[in-house]
PDB file of C-alpha atoms in Angstrom:
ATOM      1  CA  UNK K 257      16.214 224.610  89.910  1.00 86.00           C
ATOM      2  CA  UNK K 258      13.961 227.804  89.658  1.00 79.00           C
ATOM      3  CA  UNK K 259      14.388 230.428  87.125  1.00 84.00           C
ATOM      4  CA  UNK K 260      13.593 234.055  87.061  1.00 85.00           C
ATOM      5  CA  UNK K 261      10.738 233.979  84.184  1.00 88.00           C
ATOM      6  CA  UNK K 262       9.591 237.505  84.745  1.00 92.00           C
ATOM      7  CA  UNK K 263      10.391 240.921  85.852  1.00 94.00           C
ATOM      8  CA  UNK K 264       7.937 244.002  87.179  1.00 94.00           C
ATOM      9  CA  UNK K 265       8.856 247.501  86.829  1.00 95.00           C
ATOM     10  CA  UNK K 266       7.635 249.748  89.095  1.00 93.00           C
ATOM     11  CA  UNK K 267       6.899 253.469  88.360  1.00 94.00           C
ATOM     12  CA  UNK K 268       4.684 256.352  89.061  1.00 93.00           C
ATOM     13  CA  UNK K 269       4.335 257.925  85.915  1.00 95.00           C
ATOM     14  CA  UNK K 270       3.719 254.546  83.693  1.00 96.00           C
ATOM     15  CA  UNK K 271       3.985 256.341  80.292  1.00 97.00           C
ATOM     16  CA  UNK K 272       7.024 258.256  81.454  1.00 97.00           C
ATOM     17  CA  UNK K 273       8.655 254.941  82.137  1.00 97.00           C
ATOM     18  CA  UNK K 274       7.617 253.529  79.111  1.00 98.00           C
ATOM     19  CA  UNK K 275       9.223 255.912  77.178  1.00 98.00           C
ATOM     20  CA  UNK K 276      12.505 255.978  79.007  1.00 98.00           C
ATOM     21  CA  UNK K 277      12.678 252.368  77.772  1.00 98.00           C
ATOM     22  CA  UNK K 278      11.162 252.765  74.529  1.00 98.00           C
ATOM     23  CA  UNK K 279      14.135 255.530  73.830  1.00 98.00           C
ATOM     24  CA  UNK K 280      16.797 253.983  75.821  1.00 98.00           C
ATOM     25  CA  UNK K 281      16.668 249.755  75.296  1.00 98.00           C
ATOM     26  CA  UNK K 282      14.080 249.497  72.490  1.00 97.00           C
ATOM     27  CA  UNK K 283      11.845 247.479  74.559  1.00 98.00           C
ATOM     28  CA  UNK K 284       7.432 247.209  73.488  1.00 98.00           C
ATOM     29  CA  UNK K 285       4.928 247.953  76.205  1.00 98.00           C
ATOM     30  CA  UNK K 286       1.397 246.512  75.316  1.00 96.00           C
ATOM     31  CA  UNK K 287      -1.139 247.487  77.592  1.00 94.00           C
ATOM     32  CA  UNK K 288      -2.944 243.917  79.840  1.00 90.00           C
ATOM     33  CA  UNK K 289      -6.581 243.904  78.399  1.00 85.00           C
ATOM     34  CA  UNK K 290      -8.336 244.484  81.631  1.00 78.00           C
ATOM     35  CA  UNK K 291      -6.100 245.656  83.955  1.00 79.00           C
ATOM     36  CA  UNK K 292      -5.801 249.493  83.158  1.00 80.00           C
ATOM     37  CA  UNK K 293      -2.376 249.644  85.112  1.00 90.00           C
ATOM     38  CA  UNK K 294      -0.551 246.911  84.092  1.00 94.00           C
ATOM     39  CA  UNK K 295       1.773 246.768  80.726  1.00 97.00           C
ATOM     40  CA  UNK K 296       3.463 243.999  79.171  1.00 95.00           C
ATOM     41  CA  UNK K 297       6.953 244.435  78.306  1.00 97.00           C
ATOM     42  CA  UNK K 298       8.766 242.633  75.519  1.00 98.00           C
ATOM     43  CA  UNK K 299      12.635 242.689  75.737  1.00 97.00           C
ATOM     44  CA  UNK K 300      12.696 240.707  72.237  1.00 96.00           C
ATOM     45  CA  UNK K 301      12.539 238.218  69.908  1.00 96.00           C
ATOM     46  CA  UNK K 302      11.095 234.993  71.601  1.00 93.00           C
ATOM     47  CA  UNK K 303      14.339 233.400  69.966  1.00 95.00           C
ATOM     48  CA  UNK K 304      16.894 235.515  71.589  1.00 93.00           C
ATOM     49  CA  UNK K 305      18.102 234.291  75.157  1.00 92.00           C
ATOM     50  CA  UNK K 306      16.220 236.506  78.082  1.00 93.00           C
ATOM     51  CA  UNK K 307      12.874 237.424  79.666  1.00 95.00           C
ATOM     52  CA  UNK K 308       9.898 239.460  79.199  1.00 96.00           C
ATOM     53  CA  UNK K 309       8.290 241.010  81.992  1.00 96.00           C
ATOM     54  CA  UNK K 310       5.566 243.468  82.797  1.00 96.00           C
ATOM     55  CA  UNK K 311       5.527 247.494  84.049  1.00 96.00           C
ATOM     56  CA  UNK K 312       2.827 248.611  87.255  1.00 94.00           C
ATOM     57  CA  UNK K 313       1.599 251.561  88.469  1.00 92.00           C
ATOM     58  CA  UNK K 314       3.890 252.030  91.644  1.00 90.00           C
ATOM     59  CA  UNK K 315       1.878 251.316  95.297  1.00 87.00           C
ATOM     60  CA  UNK K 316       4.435 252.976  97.349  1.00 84.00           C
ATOM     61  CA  UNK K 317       6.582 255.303  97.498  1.00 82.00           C
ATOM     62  CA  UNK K 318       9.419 255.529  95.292  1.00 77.00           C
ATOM     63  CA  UNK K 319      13.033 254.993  96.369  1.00 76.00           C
ATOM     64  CA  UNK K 320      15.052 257.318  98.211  1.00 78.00           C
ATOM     65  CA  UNK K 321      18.379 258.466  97.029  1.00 76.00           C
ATOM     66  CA  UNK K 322      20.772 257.155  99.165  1.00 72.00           C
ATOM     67  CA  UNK K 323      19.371 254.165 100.667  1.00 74.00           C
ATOM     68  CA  UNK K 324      20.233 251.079 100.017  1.00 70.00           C
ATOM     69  CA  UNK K 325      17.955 249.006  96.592  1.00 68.00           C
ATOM     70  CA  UNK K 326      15.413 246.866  98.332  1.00 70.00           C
ATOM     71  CA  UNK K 327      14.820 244.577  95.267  1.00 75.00           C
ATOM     72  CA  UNK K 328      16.305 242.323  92.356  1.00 79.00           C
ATOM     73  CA  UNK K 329      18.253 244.684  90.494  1.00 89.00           C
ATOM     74  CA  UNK K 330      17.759 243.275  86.712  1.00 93.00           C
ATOM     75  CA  UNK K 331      20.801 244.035  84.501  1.00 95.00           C
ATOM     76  CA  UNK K 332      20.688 244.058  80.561  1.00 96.00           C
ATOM     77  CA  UNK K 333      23.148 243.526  77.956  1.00 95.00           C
ATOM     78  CA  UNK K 334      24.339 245.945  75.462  1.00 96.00           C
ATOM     79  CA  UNK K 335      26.452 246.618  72.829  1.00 96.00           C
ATOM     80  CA  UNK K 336      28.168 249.771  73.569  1.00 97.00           C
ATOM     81  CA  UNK K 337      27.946 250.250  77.413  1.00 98.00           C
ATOM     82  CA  UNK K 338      28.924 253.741  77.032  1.00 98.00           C
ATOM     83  CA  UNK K 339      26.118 254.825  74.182  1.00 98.00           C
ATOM     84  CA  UNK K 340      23.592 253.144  76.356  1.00 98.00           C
ATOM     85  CA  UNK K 341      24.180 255.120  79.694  1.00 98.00           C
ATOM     86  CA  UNK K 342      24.230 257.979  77.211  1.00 98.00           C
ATOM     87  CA  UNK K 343      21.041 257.523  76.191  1.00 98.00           C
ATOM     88  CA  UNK K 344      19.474 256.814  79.534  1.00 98.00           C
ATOM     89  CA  UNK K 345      20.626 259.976  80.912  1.00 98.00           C
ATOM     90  CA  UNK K 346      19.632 262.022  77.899  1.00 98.00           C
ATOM     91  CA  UNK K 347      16.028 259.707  78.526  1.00 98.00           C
ATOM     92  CA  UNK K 348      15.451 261.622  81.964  1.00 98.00           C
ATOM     93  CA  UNK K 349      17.573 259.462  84.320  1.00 97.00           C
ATOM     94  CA  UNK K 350      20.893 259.076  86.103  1.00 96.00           C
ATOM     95  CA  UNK K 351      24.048 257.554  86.827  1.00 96.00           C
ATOM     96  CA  UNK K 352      23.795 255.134  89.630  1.00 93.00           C
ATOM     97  CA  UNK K 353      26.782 253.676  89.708  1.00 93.00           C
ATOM     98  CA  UNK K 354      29.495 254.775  87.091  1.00 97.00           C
ATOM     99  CA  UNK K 355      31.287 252.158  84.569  1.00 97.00           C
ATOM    100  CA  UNK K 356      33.350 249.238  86.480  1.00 96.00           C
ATOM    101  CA  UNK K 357      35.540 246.695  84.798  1.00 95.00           C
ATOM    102  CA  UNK K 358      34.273 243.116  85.838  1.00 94.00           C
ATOM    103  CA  UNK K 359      38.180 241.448  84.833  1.00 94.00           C
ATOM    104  CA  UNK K 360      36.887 238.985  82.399  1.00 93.00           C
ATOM    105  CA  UNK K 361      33.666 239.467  81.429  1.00 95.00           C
ATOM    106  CA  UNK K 362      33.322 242.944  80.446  1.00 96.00           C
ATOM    107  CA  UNK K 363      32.032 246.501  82.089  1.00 98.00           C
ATOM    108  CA  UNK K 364      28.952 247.370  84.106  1.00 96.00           C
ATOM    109  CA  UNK K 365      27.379 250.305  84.725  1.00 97.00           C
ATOM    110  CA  UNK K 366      24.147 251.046  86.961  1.00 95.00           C
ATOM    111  CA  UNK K 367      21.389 253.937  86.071  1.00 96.00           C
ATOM    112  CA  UNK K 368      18.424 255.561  87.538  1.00 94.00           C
ATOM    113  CA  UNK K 369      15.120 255.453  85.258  1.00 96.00           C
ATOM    114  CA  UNK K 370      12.799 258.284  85.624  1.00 96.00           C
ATOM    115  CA  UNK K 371      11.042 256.605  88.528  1.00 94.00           C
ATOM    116  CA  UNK K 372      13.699 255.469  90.636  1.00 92.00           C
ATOM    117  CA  UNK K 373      14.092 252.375  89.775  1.00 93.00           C
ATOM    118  CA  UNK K 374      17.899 250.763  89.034  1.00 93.00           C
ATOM    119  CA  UNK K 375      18.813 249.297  85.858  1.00 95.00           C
ATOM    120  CA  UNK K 376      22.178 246.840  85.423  1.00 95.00           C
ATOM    121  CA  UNK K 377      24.037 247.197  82.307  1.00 96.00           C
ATOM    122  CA  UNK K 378      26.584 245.238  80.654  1.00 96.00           C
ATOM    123  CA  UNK K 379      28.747 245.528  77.914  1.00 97.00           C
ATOM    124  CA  UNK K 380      30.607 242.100  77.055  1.00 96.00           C
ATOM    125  CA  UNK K 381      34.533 242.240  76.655  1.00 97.00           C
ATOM    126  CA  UNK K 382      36.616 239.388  78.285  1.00 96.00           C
ATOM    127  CA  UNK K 383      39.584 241.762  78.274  1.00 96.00           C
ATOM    128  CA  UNK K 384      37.866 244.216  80.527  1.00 94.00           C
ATOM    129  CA  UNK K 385      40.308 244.419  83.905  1.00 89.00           C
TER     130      UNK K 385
END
């Protein structure tokens, strides 16, 4: 059965982006030798469970508030779900979709990064209702 082995971020302003993750999930950018708009993004230790994935210099035009996310929406897990949408917003971008309870497997949140894009996150806690 087919995996998802990579992920793209889109984004305008490339070293903006780059530093909304670099502040907000910790994340390493490392610039494609030869391609001067294309970044590689490492999410962590080749060890860990999870994928690595790469950042672009958007083609289009960015999303539109209100409309509905034409795309994979990618969602990360962290330890402390409200620290990280903390730190997102204080990075420059917004609350998509405030804190949920998913009963059983723990809360979920969905921001904004400073191009647009949406970002899932997760905080584990099977008591979560």
């Amino acid at each position: 059965m087919p995996r998802v082995v990579h992920f793209e971020i889109h984004a305008e302003q490339p070293q903006r982006a780059i530093k909304f993750y670099q502040t907000v999930l910790g994340w390493t950018f490392h610039q494609w030798p030869g391609l001067s708009e294309y970044w590689l993004v490492t999410t962590g230790p080749k060890e860990q469970p999870g994928i690595d994935g790469g950042l672009i210099l958007r083609r289009g035009p960015p999303p539109v508030d209100g409309q509905a996310v034409n795309a994979f929406v990618c969602t990360v897990e962290v330890a402390n779900l409200d620290d990280a949408v903390s730190a997102a917003v204080d990075a420059g971008g917004s609350i998509a979709v405030a804190k949920v309870a998913v009963p059983g497997v723990g809360w979920l949140a969905y921001v904004k990064d400073t191009e647009g894009n949406i970002l899932g996150m997760m905080q584990t806690d099977s008591a979560a209702a």
